[in-house]
Short mmCIF file of C-alpha atoms and ligand atoms in Angstrom, two decimals:
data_model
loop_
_atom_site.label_atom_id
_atom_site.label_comp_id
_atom_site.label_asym_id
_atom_site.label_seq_id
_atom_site.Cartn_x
_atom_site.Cartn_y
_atom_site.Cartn_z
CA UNK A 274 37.04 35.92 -251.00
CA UNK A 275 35.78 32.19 -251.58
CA UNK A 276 37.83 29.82 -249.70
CA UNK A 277 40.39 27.54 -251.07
CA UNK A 278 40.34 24.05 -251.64
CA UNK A 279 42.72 23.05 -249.06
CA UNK A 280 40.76 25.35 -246.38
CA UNK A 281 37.50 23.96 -247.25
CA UNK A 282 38.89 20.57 -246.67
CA UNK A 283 40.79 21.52 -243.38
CA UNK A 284 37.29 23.38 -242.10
CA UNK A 285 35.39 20.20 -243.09
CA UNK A 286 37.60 18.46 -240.88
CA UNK A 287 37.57 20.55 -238.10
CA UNK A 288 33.76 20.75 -237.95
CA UNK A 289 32.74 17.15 -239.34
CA UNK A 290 35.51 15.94 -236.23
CA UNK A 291 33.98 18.09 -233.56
CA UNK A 292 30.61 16.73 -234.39
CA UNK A 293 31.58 13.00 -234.39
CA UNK A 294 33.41 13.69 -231.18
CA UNK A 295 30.53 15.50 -229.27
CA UNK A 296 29.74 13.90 -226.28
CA UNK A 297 27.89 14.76 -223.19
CA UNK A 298 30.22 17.99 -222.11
CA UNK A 299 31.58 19.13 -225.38
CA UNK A 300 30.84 22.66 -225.67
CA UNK A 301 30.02 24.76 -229.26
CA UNK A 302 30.98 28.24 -228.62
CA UNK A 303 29.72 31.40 -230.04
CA UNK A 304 32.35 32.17 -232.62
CA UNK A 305 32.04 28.40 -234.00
CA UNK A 306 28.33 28.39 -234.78
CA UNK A 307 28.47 31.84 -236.58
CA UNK A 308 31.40 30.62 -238.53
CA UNK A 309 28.89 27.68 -240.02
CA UNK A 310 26.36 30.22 -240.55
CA UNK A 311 28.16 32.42 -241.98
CA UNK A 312 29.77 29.54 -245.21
CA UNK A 313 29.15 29.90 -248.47
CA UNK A 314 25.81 28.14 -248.66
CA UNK A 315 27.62 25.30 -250.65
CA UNK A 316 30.65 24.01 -248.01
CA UNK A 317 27.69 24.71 -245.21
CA UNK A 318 25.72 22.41 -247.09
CA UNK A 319 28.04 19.55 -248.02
CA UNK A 320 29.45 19.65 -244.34
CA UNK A 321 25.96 19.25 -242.51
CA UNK A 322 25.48 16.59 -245.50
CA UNK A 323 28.61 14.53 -244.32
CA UNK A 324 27.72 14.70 -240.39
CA UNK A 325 24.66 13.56 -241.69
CA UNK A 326 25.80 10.76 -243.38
CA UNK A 327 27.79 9.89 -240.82
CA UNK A 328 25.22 9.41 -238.11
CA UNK A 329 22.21 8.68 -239.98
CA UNK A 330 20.47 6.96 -242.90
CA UNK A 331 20.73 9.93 -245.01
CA UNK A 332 17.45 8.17 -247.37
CA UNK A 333 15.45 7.89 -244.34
CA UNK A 334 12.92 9.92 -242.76
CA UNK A 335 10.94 9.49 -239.61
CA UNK A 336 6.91 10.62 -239.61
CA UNK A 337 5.17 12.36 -236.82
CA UNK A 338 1.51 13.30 -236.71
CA UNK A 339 0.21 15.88 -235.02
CA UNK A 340 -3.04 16.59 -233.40
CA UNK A 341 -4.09 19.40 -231.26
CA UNK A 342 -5.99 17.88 -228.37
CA UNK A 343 -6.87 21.19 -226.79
CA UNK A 344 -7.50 24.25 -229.19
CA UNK A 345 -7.23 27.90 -228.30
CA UNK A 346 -8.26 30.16 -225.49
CA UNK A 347 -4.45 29.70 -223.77
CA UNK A 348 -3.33 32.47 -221.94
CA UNK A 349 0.13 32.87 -223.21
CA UNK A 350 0.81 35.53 -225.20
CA UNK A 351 3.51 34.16 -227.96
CA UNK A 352 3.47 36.46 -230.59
CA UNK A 353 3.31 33.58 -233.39
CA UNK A 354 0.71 31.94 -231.62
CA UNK A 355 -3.15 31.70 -233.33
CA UNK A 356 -4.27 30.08 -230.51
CA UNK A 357 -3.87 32.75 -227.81
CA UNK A 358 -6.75 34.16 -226.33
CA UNK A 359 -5.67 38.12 -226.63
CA UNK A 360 -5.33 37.83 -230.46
CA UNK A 361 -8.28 37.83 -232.63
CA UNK A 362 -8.07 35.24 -235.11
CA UNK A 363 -10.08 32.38 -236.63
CA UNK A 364 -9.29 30.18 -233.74
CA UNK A 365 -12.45 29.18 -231.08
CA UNK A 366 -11.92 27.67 -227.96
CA UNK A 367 -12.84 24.83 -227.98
CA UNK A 368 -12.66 21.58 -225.40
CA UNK A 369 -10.26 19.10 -224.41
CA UNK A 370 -11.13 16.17 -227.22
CA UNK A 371 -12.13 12.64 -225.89
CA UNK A 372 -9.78 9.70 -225.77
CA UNK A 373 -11.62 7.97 -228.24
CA UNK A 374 -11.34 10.91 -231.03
CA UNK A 375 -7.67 11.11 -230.28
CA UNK A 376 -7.53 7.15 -230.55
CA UNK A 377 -9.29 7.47 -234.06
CA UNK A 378 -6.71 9.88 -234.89
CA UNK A 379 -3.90 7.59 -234.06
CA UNK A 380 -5.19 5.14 -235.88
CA UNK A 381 -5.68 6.88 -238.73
CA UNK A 382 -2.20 8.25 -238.62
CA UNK A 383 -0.28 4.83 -237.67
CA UNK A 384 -2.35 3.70 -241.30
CA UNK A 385 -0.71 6.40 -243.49
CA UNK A 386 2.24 5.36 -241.99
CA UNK A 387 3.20 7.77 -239.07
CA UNK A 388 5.40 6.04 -236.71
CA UNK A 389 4.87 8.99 -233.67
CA UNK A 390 1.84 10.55 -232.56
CA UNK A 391 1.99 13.72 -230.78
CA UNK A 392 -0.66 15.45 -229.00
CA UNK A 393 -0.72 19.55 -228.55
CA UNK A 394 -2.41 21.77 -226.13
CA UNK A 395 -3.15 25.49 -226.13
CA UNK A 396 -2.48 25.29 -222.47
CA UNK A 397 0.21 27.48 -220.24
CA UNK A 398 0.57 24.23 -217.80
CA UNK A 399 -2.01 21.37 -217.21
CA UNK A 400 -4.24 20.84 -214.72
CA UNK A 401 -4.72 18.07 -212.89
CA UNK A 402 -7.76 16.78 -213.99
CA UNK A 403 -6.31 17.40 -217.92
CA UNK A 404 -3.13 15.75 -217.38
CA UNK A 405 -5.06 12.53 -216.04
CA UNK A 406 -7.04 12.82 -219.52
CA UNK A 407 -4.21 13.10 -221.38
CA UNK A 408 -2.16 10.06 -219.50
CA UNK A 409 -5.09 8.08 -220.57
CA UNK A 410 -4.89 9.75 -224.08
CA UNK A 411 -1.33 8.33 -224.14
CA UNK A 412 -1.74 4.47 -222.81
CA UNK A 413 -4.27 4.72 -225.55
CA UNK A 414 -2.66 5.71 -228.46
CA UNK A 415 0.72 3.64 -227.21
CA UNK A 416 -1.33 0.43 -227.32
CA UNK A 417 -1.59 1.44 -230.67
CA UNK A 418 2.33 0.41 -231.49
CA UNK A 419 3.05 4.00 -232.41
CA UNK A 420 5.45 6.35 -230.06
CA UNK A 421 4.02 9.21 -227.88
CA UNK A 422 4.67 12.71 -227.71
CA UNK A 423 3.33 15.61 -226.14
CA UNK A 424 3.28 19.16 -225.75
CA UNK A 425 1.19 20.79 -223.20
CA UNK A 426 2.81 23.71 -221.81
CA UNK A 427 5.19 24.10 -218.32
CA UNK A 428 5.43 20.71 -216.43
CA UNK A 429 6.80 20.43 -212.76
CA UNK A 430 8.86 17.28 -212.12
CA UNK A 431 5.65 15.87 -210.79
CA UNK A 432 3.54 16.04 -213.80
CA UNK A 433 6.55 14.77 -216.01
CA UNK A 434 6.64 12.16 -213.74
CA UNK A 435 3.35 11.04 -214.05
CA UNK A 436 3.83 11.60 -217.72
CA UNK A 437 6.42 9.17 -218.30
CA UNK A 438 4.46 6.42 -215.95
CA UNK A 439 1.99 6.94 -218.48
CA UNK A 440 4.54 5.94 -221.60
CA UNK A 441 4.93 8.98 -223.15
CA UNK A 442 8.32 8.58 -224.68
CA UNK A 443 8.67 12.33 -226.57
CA UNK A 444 8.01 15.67 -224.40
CA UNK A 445 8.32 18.60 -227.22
CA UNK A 446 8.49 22.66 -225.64
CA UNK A 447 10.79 24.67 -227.55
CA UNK A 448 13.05 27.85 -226.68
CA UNK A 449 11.34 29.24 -230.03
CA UNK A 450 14.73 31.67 -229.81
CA UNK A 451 17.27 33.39 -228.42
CA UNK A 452 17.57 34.40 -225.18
CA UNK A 453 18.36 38.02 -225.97
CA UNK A 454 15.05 37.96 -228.61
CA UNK A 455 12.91 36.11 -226.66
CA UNK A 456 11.47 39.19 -224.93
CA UNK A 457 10.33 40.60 -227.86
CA UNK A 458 7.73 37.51 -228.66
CA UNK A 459 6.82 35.96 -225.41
CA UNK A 460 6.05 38.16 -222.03
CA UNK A 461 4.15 35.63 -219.98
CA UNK A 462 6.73 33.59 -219.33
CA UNK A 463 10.29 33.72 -219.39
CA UNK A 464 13.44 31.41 -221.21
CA UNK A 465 14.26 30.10 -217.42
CA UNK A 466 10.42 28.80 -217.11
CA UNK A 467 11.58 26.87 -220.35
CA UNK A 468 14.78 25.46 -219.29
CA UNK A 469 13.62 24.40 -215.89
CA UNK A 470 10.17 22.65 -217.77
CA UNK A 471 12.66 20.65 -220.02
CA UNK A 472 14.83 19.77 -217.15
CA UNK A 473 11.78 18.34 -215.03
CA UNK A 474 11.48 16.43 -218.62
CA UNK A 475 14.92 15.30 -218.79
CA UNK A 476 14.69 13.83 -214.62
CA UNK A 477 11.68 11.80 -215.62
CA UNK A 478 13.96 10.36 -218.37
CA UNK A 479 11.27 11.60 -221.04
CA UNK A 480 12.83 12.36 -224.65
CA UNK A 481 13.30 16.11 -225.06
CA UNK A 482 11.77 17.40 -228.49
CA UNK A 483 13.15 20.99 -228.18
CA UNK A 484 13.44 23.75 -231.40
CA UNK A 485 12.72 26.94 -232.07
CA UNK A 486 11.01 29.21 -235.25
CA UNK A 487 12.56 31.12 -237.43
CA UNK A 488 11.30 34.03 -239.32
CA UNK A 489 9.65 35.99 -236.29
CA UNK A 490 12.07 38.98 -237.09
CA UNK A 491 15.00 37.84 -235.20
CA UNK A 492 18.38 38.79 -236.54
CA UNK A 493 21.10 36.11 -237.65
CA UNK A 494 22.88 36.66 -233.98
CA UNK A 495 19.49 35.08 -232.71
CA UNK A 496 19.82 32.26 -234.70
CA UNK A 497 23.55 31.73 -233.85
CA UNK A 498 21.94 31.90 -229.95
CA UNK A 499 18.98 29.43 -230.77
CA UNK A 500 21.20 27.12 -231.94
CA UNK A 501 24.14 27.83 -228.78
CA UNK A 502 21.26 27.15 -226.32
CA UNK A 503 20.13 23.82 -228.29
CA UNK A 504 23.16 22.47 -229.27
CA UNK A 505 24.73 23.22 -225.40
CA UNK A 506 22.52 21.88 -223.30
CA UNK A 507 24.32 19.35 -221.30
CA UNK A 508 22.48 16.32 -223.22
CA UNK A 509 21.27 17.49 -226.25
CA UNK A 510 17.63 17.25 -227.45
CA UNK A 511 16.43 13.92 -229.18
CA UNK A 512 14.51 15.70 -230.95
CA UNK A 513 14.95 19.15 -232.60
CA UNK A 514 11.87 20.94 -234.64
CA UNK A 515 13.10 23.93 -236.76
CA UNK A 516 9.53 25.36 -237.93
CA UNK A 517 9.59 28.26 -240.68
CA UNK A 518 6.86 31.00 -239.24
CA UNK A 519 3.54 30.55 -240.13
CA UNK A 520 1.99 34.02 -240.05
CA UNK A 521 -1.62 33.94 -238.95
CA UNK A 522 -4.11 36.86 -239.58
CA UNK A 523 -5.03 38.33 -236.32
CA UNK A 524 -1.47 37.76 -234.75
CA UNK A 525 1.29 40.11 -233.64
CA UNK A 526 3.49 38.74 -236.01
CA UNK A 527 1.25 38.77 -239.21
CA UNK A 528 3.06 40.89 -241.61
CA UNK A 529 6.65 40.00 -241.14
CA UNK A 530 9.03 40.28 -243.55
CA UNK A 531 9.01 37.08 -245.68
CA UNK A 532 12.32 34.47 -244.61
CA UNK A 533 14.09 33.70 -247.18
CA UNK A 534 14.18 30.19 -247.18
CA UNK A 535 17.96 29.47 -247.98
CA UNK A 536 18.63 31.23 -244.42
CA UNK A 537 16.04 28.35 -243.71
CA UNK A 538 18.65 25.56 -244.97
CA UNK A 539 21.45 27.07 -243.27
CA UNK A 540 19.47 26.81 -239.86
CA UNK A 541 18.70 23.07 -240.60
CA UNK A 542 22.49 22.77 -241.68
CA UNK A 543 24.01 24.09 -238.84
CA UNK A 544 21.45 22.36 -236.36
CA UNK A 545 22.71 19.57 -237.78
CA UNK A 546 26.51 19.88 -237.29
CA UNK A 547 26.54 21.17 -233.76
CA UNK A 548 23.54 18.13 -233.06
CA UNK A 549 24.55 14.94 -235.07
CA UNK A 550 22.69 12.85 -233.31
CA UNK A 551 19.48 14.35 -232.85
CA UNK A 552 16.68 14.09 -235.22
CA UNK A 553 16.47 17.39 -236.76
CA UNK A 554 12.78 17.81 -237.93
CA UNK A 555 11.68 19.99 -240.83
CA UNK A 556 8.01 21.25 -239.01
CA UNK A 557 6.06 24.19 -239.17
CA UNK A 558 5.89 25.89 -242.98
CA UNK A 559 6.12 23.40 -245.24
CA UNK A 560 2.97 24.43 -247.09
CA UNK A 561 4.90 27.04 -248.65
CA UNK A 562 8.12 25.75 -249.30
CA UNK A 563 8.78 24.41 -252.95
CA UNK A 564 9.62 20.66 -252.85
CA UNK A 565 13.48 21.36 -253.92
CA UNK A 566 13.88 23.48 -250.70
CA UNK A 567 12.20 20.74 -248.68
CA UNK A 568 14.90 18.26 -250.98
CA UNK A 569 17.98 20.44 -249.82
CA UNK A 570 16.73 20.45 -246.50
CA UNK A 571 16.76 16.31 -246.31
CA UNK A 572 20.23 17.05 -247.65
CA UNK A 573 21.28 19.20 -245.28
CA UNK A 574 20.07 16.72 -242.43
CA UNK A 575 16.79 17.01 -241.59
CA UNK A 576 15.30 13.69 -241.01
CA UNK A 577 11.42 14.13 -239.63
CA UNK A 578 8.24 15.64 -240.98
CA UNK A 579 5.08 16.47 -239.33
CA UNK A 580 2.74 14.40 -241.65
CA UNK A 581 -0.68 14.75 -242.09
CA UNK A 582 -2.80 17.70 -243.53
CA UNK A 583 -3.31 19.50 -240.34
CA UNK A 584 -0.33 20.84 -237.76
CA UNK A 585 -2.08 22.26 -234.66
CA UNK A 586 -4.40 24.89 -236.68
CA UNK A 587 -2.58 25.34 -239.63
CA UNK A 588 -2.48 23.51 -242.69
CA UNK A 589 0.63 20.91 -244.01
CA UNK A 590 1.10 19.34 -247.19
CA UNK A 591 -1.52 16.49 -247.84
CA UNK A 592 -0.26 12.88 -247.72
CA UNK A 593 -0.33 11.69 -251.16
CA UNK A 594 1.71 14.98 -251.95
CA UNK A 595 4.64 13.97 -249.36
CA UNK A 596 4.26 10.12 -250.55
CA UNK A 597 5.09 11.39 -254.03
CA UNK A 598 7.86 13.71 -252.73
CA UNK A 599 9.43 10.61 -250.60
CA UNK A 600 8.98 8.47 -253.95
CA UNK A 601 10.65 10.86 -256.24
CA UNK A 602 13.57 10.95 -253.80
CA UNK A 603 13.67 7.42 -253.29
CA UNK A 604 13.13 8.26 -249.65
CA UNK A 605 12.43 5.10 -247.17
CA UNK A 606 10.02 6.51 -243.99
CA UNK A 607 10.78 5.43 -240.60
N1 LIG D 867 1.03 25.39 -225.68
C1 LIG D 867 2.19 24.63 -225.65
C2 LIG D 867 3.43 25.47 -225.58
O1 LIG D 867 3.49 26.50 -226.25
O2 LIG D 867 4.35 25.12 -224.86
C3 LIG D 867 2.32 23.62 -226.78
C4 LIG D 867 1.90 23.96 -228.18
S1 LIG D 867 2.78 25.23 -229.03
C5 LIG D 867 1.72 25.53 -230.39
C6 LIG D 867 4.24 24.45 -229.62
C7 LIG D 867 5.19 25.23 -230.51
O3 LIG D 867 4.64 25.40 -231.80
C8 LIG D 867 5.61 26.62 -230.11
O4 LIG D 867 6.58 26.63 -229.12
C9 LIG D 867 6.17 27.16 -231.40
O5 LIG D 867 7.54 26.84 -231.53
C10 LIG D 867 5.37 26.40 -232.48
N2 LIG D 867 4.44 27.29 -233.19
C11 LIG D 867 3.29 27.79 -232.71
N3 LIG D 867 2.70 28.60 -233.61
C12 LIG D 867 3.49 28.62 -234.70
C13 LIG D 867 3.43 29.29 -235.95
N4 LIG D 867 2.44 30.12 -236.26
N5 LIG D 867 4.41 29.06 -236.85
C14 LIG D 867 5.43 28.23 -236.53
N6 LIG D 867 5.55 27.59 -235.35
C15 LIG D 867 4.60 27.78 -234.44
C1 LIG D 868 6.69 22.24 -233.04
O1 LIG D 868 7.89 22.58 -232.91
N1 LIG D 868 5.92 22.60 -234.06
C2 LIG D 868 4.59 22.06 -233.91
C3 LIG D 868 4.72 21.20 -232.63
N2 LIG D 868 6.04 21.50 -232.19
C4 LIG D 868 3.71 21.24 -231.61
C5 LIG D 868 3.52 23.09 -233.91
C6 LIG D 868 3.48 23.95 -235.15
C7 LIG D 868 2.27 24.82 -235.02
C8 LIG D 868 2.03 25.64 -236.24
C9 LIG D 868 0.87 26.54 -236.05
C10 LIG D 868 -0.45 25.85 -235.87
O2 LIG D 868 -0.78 24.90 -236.63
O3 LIG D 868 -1.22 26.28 -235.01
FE1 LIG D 869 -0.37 29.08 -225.85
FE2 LIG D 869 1.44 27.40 -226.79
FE3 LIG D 869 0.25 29.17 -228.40
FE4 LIG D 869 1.98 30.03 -226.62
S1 LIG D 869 2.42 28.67 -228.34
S2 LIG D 869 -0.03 30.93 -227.03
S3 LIG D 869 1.61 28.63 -224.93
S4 LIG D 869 -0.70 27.48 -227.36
#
């Protein structure tokens, strides 16, 4: 039965006031984030809009580039992954790249306007001699003016340290999703390896960038539990990609049953109520999404892109096409 005015209104309340109030300890429990996933679509979506509004510049939109530093050959085995070396796909391994192609890069993305640039990895954890590439890599590309980010795989507190003495400002490794699901996509190493990695992040007073994917065949309970782990952690992430599956031929999860992208909104929605003040970035599989789901999800509070025509080996929308998108919405980029 739809909900009353009056209950709408009190529920608003409740929610929008638990948001505004969260603080370093305040807890979301289970029952709470299923009751925001489970709204009609339209009080979910005004809700998230008003926390939104509330912490952010709801016209504004920050811009990350990525770049994949290290392609394919890792020995992981996530399920999503093209660049695993026990899946045949389209992806070679191929070298670490040199500073000076990722400084070209950065350049080329601080032009079109990118404000961070983050570096990927098909790597499990780095190596020594890699990780004192890829501090380099970062001095670089922050002498540039543009933030750092980067995502290589397990750190110990060590290697975040030296990380951070390099200036990288953004470390991004996501719990991808529940704890209960997680099993099913990833064997080679577990949730704990994750939480400990973002903890090391967290000591060396490096930005967490932590998300997870949706459409790998996880039910709704595994979204409620994504979003438990994210939104509880005892500081939340700055930084929190949501990225829409992008099946590749060759992987495990090729052939999944399409998402429907509304269940998409209500991810980003609810993300954004339990996690006011974190950027909550729209990433992976916006290629396929129409530009009036990629308009609700601004409204629903995401406020960050991956921009550029490239992900990690995947395509994204071309630049001109997003400039036109941020111009029809009147959208400033940050
Ligand atoms: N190798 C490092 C690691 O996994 O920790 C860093 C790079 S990895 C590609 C970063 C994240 O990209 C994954 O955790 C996953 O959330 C996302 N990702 C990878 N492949 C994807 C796909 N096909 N579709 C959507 N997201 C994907
Ligand atoms: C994140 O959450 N999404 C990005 C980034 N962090 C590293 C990666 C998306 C990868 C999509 C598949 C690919 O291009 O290989
Ligand atoms: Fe390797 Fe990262 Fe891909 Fe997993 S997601 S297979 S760790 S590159």
């Amino acid at each position: 039965m739809a909900q009353s005015n009056v209950d709408i209104h009190e529920d608003t309340i409740h929610f929008v006031k638990k948001s505004n109030s969260t603080g370093k300890n305040e807890r979301w429990s289970k029952a709470e984030i299923s009751d925001l996933f489970n709204k009609p679509f339209n009080d979910l979506i005004f809700m998230a809009h008003k926390v939104h509004r509330d912490n952010f510049d709801p016209n504004a939109v920050q811009l990350s580039t990525l770049l994949s530093i290290k392609t394919g050959g890792c020995a992981e085995d996530c399920g999503y992954c093209p660049q695993s070396a026990r899946y045949s796909t389209d992806v070679e391994n191929t070298p670490i790249l040199s500073v000076d192609e990722v400084v070209k890069s950065a350049k080329a993305a601080k032009k079109a306007g990118a404000s961070r640039f983050c570096m990927g990895a098909a790597w499990r954890k780095p190596k020594q001699k890699d990780l004192d590439i890829v501090k380099d890599m970062v001095v670089s590309v922050k002498a540039l003016g543009l933030e750092t980010c980067a995502t290589l795989g397990m750190l110990n507190n060590d290697q975040a340290g030296q990380l951070k003495d390099a200036g990288l400002d953004y470390y991004n490794h996501n719990l991808d999703t529940s704890p209960e699901y997680y099993g099913d996509i990833i064997s080679t190493r577990t949730y704990q390896d994750r939480l400990d990695t973002l903890e090391h992040v967290r000591n060396a007073d490096i930005h967490v960038c932590c998300g997870g994917i949706v459409g790998l065949g996880e039910s709704l309970d595994d979204r409620i539990g994504l979003i438990l782990q994210l939104a509880n952690m005892e500081e939340q992430p700055e930084s929190v990609p949501i990225n829409l599956l992008t099946q590749v031929e060759g992987t495990p999860l090729m052939g999944t049953e399409q998402f429907d992208q509304l269940d998409f909104i209500r991810t980003i929605s609810v993300a954004r109520i339990t996690m006011p003040k974190s950027f909550v970035r729209l990433s992976a599989g916006r290629e396929v999404m129409e530009d009036g789901i990629q308009s609700l999800a601004f409204f629903a509070g995401a406020n960050s892109i991956f921009y550029g025509e490239e992900l990690l080996t995947t395509g994204n929308p071309n630049i001109e096409k997003d400039q036109l998108l941020f111009k029809r919405l009147n959208l400033k980029t940050i």
